[in-house]
mmCIF file of C-alpha atoms in Angstrom:
data_model
loop_
_atom_site.group_PDB
_atom_site.id
_atom_site.type_symbol
_atom_site.label_atom_id
_atom_site.label_comp_id
_atom_site.label_asym_id
_atom_site.label_seq_id
_atom_site.Cartn_x
_atom_site.Cartn_y
_atom_site.Cartn_z
ATOM 1 C CA MET A 1 0.136 -0.017 -0.204
ATOM 2 C CA ASP A 2 1.401 3.414 -1.278
ATOM 3 C CA THR A 3 1.013 6.613 1.601
ATOM 4 C CA THR A 4 0.975 10.424 0.385
ATOM 5 C CA ALA A 5 0.716 12.986 2.735
ATOM 6 C CA TYR A 6 -1.062 15.983 1.451
ATOM 7 C CA GLY A 7 -0.729 19.027 3.312
ATOM 8 C CA ASP A 8 -1.271 18.793 7.023
ATOM 9 C CA TYR A 9 -4.351 16.530 7.658
ATOM 10 C CA LEU A 10 -4.843 14.878 4.780
ATOM 11 C CA ILE A 11 -3.131 11.134 4.188
ATOM 12 C CA GLN A 12 -3.934 9.445 1.427
ATOM 13 C CA LEU A 13 -3.542 5.098 1.389
ATOM 14 C CA THR A 14 -3.601 3.844 -1.992
ATOM 15 C CA ASP A 15 -3.900 -0.061 -2.537
ATOM 16 C CA HIS A 16 -3.275 -2.107 -5.714
ATOM 17 C CA PRO A 17 -1.721 1.416 -6.550
ATOM 18 C CA ILE A 18 0.049 0.047 -10.173
ATOM 19 C CA ILE A 19 -3.271 -2.364 -11.190
ATOM 20 C CA PHE A 20 -6.693 -0.711 -9.901
ATOM 21 C CA PRO A 21 -5.538 1.639 -6.637
ATOM 22 C CA ILE A 22 -7.847 1.953 -4.890
ATOM 23 C CA ASN A 23 -7.851 5.422 -2.509
ATOM 24 C CA ALA A 24 -8.978 5.242 1.600
ATOM 25 C CA TYR A 25 -8.258 9.025 3.004
ATOM 26 C CA LEU A 26 -7.036 9.163 7.236
ATOM 27 C CA VAL A 27 -7.644 12.637 8.148
ATOM 28 C CA ARG A 28 -6.129 13.856 11.229
ATOM 29 C CA GLU A 29 -8.352 14.964 14.283
ATOM 30 C CA GLU A 30 -7.036 16.072 17.485
ATOM 31 C CA ASP A 31 -8.330 12.663 19.080
ATOM 32 C CA GLY A 32 -7.076 10.933 15.908
ATOM 33 C CA PHE A 33 -8.260 9.694 12.575
ATOM 34 C CA THR A 34 -11.376 10.090 10.574
ATOM 35 C CA LEU A 35 -11.025 7.073 8.130
ATOM 36 C CA VAL A 36 -12.560 8.140 5.043
ATOM 37 C CA ASP A 37 -13.431 4.143 2.891
ATOM 38 C CA THR A 38 -11.937 1.149 3.746
ATOM 39 C CA GLY A 39 -11.303 -0.593 0.444
ATOM 40 C CA LEU A 40 -11.790 -3.910 -0.309
ATOM 41 C CA ALA A 41 -11.625 -6.424 2.577
ATOM 42 C CA SER A 42 -8.336 -7.108 1.406
ATOM 43 C CA THR A 43 -7.727 -3.593 2.511
ATOM 44 C CA GLY A 44 -8.679 -3.841 5.821
ATOM 45 C CA PRO A 45 -5.706 -4.696 7.207
ATOM 46 C CA LYS A 46 -3.375 -2.675 5.609
ATOM 47 C CA ILE A 47 -5.757 0.824 6.837
ATOM 48 C CA LEU A 48 -4.745 -0.161 10.366
ATOM 49 C CA ALA A 49 -0.897 -0.751 9.455
ATOM 50 C CA ALA A 50 -0.518 2.562 8.013
ATOM 51 C CA ALA A 51 -2.301 3.716 11.007
ATOM 52 C CA ARG A 52 -0.143 2.044 13.635
ATOM 53 C CA THR A 53 3.021 3.028 11.993
ATOM 54 C CA LEU A 54 1.139 7.022 12.004
ATOM 55 C CA GLY A 55 0.818 6.678 15.620
ATOM 56 C CA LEU A 56 -3.007 7.898 15.996
ATOM 57 C CA PRO A 57 -6.193 5.698 16.510
ATOM 58 C CA ILE A 58 -9.249 5.751 14.151
ATOM 59 C CA ALA A 59 -11.914 7.796 16.211
ATOM 60 C CA ARG A 60 -14.484 7.807 13.216
ATOM 61 C CA ILE A 61 -15.052 5.662 9.953
ATOM 62 C CA ALA A 62 -16.394 7.513 7.040
ATOM 63 C CA LEU A 63 -17.745 6.290 3.771
ATOM 64 C CA THR A 64 -18.680 8.556 0.602
ATOM 65 C CA HIS A 65 -21.031 5.285 -0.702
ATOM 66 C CA ALA A 66 -22.305 1.804 -0.532
ATOM 67 C CA HIS A 67 -19.756 0.282 -3.175
ATOM 68 C CA GLY A 68 -17.883 -3.109 -2.523
ATOM 69 C CA ASP A 69 -14.033 -1.400 -3.040
ATOM 70 C CA HIS A 70 -15.427 1.602 -0.424
ATOM 71 C CA VAL A 71 -16.625 -0.582 2.432
ATOM 72 C CA GLY A 72 -15.025 -4.176 1.758
ATOM 73 C CA GLY A 73 -12.418 -3.582 4.708
ATOM 74 C CA LEU A 74 -15.252 -2.015 7.041
ATOM 75 C CA ASP A 75 -15.895 -5.131 9.498
ATOM 76 C CA VAL A 76 -11.942 -5.385 10.174
ATOM 77 C CA VAL A 77 -11.096 -1.562 10.459
ATOM 78 C CA HIS A 78 -13.974 -1.656 13.228
ATOM 79 C CA ALA A 79 -13.194 -4.994 14.782
ATOM 80 C CA ALA A 80 -9.508 -3.231 15.462
ATOM 81 C CA PHE A 81 -11.937 0.405 16.710
ATOM 82 C CA PRO A 82 -15.231 -0.989 18.123
ATOM 83 C CA ASP A 83 -15.922 2.303 19.381
ATOM 84 C CA ALA A 84 -15.442 3.986 16.556
ATOM 85 C CA GLU A 85 -18.178 6.032 15.058
ATOM 86 C CA VAL A 86 -19.397 4.609 11.357
ATOM 87 C CA SER A 87 -21.391 6.947 8.862
ATOM 88 C CA LEU A 88 -22.857 6.319 6.119
ATOM 89 C CA SER A 89 -25.167 8.413 4.292
ATOM 90 C CA ALA A 90 -29.546 7.560 5.011
ATOM 91 C CA ARG A 91 -29.964 6.849 1.157
ATOM 92 C CA ASP A 92 -27.110 4.628 0.075
ATOM 93 C CA VAL A 93 -27.519 2.656 3.449
ATOM 94 C CA ARG A 94 -30.000 0.705 1.565
ATOM 95 C CA PRO A 95 -27.828 -0.016 -1.009
ATOM 96 C CA PHE A 96 -25.497 -1.450 1.600
ATOM 97 C CA ASN A 97 -28.066 -3.653 2.599
ATOM 98 C CA GLY A 98 -29.290 -4.991 -0.174
ATOM 99 C CA ASP A 99 -31.912 -2.988 -1.209
ATOM 100 C CA MET A 100 -31.688 -1.505 -4.760
ATOM 101 C CA SER A 101 -35.021 -0.041 -5.014
ATOM 102 C CA ARG A 102 -35.253 4.359 -6.334
ATOM 103 C CA ASP A 103 -37.380 6.560 -4.960
ATOM 104 C CA HIS A 104 -40.423 7.489 -6.912
ATOM 105 C CA ASP A 105 -38.302 11.284 -7.841
ATOM 106 C CA GLU A 106 -35.141 9.911 -8.670
ATOM 107 C CA PRO A 107 -34.115 8.460 -11.698
ATOM 108 C CA GLN A 108 -35.449 4.746 -12.208
ATOM 109 C CA ALA A 109 -31.987 3.800 -14.175
ATOM 110 C CA LYS A 110 -30.414 0.451 -12.276
ATOM 111 C CA LEU A 111 -28.153 1.041 -9.660
ATOM 112 C CA ARG A 112 -24.732 -0.532 -11.070
ATOM 113 C CA GLY A 113 -21.457 -1.617 -9.338
ATOM 114 C CA GLN A 114 -20.729 -4.236 -6.974
ATOM 115 C CA PHE A 115 -22.768 -3.641 -3.206
ATOM 116 C CA VAL A 116 -21.241 -5.709 -0.855
ATOM 117 C CA LYS A 117 -22.994 -6.406 2.726
ATOM 118 C CA ARG A 118 -21.049 -6.118 6.256
ATOM 119 C CA GLU A 119 -21.591 -6.956 9.358
ATOM 120 C CA THR A 120 -20.737 -3.837 10.639
ATOM 121 C CA GLN A 121 -24.064 -1.385 10.783
ATOM 122 C CA PRO A 122 -23.721 2.336 10.692
ATOM 123 C CA THR A 123 -23.825 4.111 14.467
ATOM 124 C CA ARG A 124 -25.000 6.952 12.371
ATOM 125 C CA LEU A 125 -27.004 7.964 9.297
ATOM 126 C CA PHE A 126 -25.765 11.558 8.034
ATOM 127 C CA HIS A 127 -27.380 14.075 5.550
ATOM 128 C CA ALA A 128 -25.516 16.702 3.423
ATOM 129 C CA GLY A 129 -24.652 19.559 5.831
ATOM 130 C CA ASP A 130 -23.174 16.899 8.795
ATOM 131 C CA ARG A 131 -19.797 17.064 10.501
ATOM 132 C CA VAL A 132 -17.782 14.195 10.735
ATOM 133 C CA GLY A 133 -14.833 15.808 12.687
ATOM 134 C CA SER A 134 -13.898 18.105 10.672
ATOM 135 C CA LEU A 135 -15.263 17.565 7.656
ATOM 136 C CA GLU A 136 -18.728 18.543 6.285
ATOM 137 C CA VAL A 137 -20.992 16.408 4.565
ATOM 138 C CA VAL A 138 -22.197 17.396 0.989
ATOM 139 C CA ALA A 139 -24.534 15.424 -0.822
ATOM 140 C CA ALA A 140 -22.517 14.094 -4.181
ATOM 141 C CA PRO A 141 -25.412 11.587 -6.104
ATOM 142 C CA GLY A 142 -24.869 10.145 -9.340
ATOM 143 C CA HIS A 143 -22.739 6.769 -8.868
ATOM 144 C CA THR A 144 -24.773 6.071 -6.509
ATOM 145 C CA PRO A 145 -27.992 7.756 -4.721
ATOM 146 C CA GLY A 146 -26.238 8.316 -1.641
ATOM 147 C CA GLN A 147 -22.696 8.983 -2.368
ATOM 148 C CA VAL A 148 -21.805 11.977 -0.522
ATOM 149 C CA ALA A 149 -18.151 14.390 -0.580
ATOM 150 C CA PHE A 150 -16.738 15.684 2.006
ATOM 151 C CA ARG A 151 -14.782 18.956 2.787
ATOM 152 C CA ASP A 152 -12.267 19.618 5.381
ATOM 153 C CA THR A 153 -13.367 23.241 6.508
ATOM 154 C CA ARG A 154 -9.907 24.175 7.490
ATOM 155 C CA ASP A 155 -8.211 23.885 4.767
ATOM 156 C CA GLY A 156 -10.595 23.441 1.778
ATOM 157 C CA THR A 157 -9.460 20.164 0.969
ATOM 158 C CA LEU A 158 -12.885 18.424 -1.057
ATOM 159 C CA ILE A 159 -12.518 14.147 -0.848
ATOM 160 C CA ALA A 160 -15.052 13.125 -3.664
ATOM 161 C CA GLY A 161 -15.309 9.441 -3.354
ATOM 162 C CA ASP A 162 -15.957 8.185 -7.559
ATOM 163 C CA ALA A 163 -17.849 11.701 -7.751
ATOM 164 C CA PHE A 164 -14.230 12.100 -10.058
ATOM 165 C CA GLN A 165 -11.826 10.236 -11.109
ATOM 166 C CA THR A 166 -8.092 10.954 -11.430
ATOM 167 C CA ARG A 167 -6.336 7.715 -12.863
ATOM 168 C CA GLY A 168 -6.419 7.281 -16.544
ATOM 169 C CA GLY A 169 -6.892 11.385 -16.335
ATOM 170 C CA ILE A 170 -9.850 13.170 -14.652
ATOM 171 C CA ALA A 171 -13.583 12.306 -15.534
ATOM 172 C CA VAL A 172 -16.727 12.717 -14.186
ATOM 173 C CA ALA A 173 -18.465 9.883 -12.896
ATOM 174 C CA GLY A 174 -19.988 8.199 -15.863
ATOM 175 C CA VAL A 175 -17.451 9.247 -18.320
ATOM 176 C CA SER A 176 -15.198 6.360 -18.876
ATOM 177 C CA ARG A 177 -11.807 6.988 -19.503
ATOM 178 C CA PRO A 178 -9.914 4.059 -21.056
ATOM 179 C CA LEU A 179 -6.999 3.546 -19.365
ATOM 180 C CA PHE A 180 -9.670 3.223 -16.018
ATOM 181 C CA PRO A 181 -13.254 2.938 -17.448
ATOM 182 C CA PHE A 182 -14.218 1.393 -14.449
ATOM 183 C CA VAL A 183 -15.812 4.206 -12.484
ATOM 184 C CA ALA A 184 -17.574 4.906 -15.439
ATOM 185 C CA MET A 185 -19.372 1.172 -15.848
ATOM 186 C CA ALA A 186 -20.451 1.166 -12.169
ATOM 187 C CA THR A 187 -22.190 4.570 -12.526
ATOM 188 C CA TRP A 188 -25.884 4.703 -11.909
ATOM 189 C CA HIS A 189 -26.316 8.049 -13.950
ATOM 190 C CA THR A 190 -24.638 10.587 -15.238
ATOM 191 C CA ALA A 191 -26.635 13.236 -15.935
ATOM 192 C CA THR A 192 -27.266 13.068 -11.671
ATOM 193 C CA ALA A 193 -23.403 13.194 -11.779
ATOM 194 C CA LEU A 194 -22.795 16.173 -13.510
ATOM 195 C CA GLU A 195 -24.572 17.998 -11.989
ATOM 196 C CA THR A 196 -22.535 16.865 -8.345
ATOM 197 C CA ALA A 197 -19.766 17.601 -10.374
ATOM 198 C CA ARG A 198 -21.133 21.188 -10.739
ATOM 199 C CA ARG A 199 -21.790 21.527 -7.728
ATOM 200 C CA LEU A 200 -18.769 20.600 -6.372
ATOM 201 C CA ARG A 201 -17.125 22.665 -9.173
ATOM 202 C CA ASP A 202 -18.242 25.606 -6.988
ATOM 203 C CA LEU A 203 -16.993 24.697 -3.635
ATOM 204 C CA ASP A 204 -13.774 25.864 -4.951
ATOM 205 C CA PRO A 205 -11.664 23.362 -3.236
ATOM 206 C CA ALA A 206 -8.340 23.989 -2.871
ATOM 207 C CA ARG A 207 -7.556 20.140 -3.477
ATOM 208 C CA LEU A 208 -9.595 17.446 -4.961
ATOM 209 C CA ALA A 209 -9.035 13.628 -3.137
ATOM 210 C CA VAL A 210 -10.692 10.865 -5.054
ATOM 211 C CA GLY A 211 -11.551 7.326 -4.930
ATOM 212 C CA HIS A 212 -9.483 6.372 -7.799
ATOM 213 C CA GLY A 213 -5.952 8.423 -9.011
ATOM 214 C CA PRO A 214 -3.781 11.178 -7.355
ATOM 215 C CA ALA A 215 -4.719 13.876 -5.415
ATOM 216 C CA LEU A 216 -5.414 17.448 -7.665
ATOM 217 C CA THR A 217 -3.948 20.692 -5.602
ATOM 218 C CA ASP A 218 -5.563 23.845 -7.472
ATOM 219 C CA PRO A 219 -7.876 21.336 -8.867
ATOM 220 C CA ILE A 220 -10.460 24.020 -10.785
ATOM 221 C CA ALA A 221 -9.154 23.984 -14.108
ATOM 222 C CA ALA A 222 -8.908 20.420 -14.191
ATOM 223 C CA MET A 223 -12.743 19.907 -13.144
ATOM 224 C CA ASP A 224 -13.738 22.502 -15.943
ATOM 225 C CA ALA A 225 -12.254 20.656 -18.352
ATOM 226 C CA ALA A 226 -14.082 17.516 -17.198
ATOM 227 C CA ILE A 227 -17.155 18.812 -16.368
ATOM 228 C CA ALA A 228 -16.861 20.262 -20.639
ATOM 229 C CA VAL A 229 -16.566 16.783 -21.390
ATOM 230 C CA ALA A 230 -19.427 15.766 -19.036
ATOM 231 C CA GLU A 231 -21.633 18.189 -20.629
ATOM 232 C CA ARG A 232 -20.832 16.634 -24.205
ATOM 233 C CA LYS A 233 -21.624 13.126 -23.192
ATOM 234 C CA VAL A 234 -24.781 14.105 -20.998
ATOM 235 C CA ARG A 235 -26.525 16.009 -24.705
ATOM 236 C CA ARG A 236 -25.572 13.440 -27.276
ATOM 237 C CA GLU A 237 -27.515 11.030 -24.654
ATOM 238 C CA VAL A 238 -30.241 13.423 -24.207
ATOM 239 C CA SER A 239 -30.054 14.022 -28.431
ATOM 240 C CA ARG A 240 -30.646 10.095 -28.618
ATOM 241 C CA ALA A 241 -32.999 9.527 -26.804
ATOM 242 C CA ARG A 242 -35.581 12.411 -28.709
#
């Protein structure tokens, strides 16, 4: 597992960095780490080893969404830190527990990607505007119906889950990159993901950290370019549907 520090608070943990990079994040707080996402089941022990090396406990586990490459290591990490708060959005707890239904006011596209059940259940269901330590919860649907991002209120870092990817080139969820098409393949609704990308860009993040690929400092120009590509894709899809 590769470990990369960004700024004063963010540590990116990358499992399978060469073939299929999957990121989890340790965010420094006064009482320990907030862990954002847990990778695959095999990632859990590596996260624990990194936390031990860095010398802080995991106080909170916050999940961006319920796909298996983001919640897979949850049981392992929680067994080591059973008092850690486990949080997931109130919307994505449904596919987390096997319920693939859509709300009547949501796009009725089929949920995509791998959802895996875990014994550990969230102890907190959050909504947009809630706080997890120093992180503000930001709604980020599209890749899944209940995906969220986290904005660090101290330095403007945005941990965006799979709302964007940077592996294989920056892209909005739902836009396939030939060198890493997997985020697009697992995206529920591209037009919703585009709306999310615009809102996240308007937060003017100082740093963009994603589920797959390196973090970007001063990411606005790159985000704008990715959004422009996604806009063209969505326009083509709308034209074909007419």
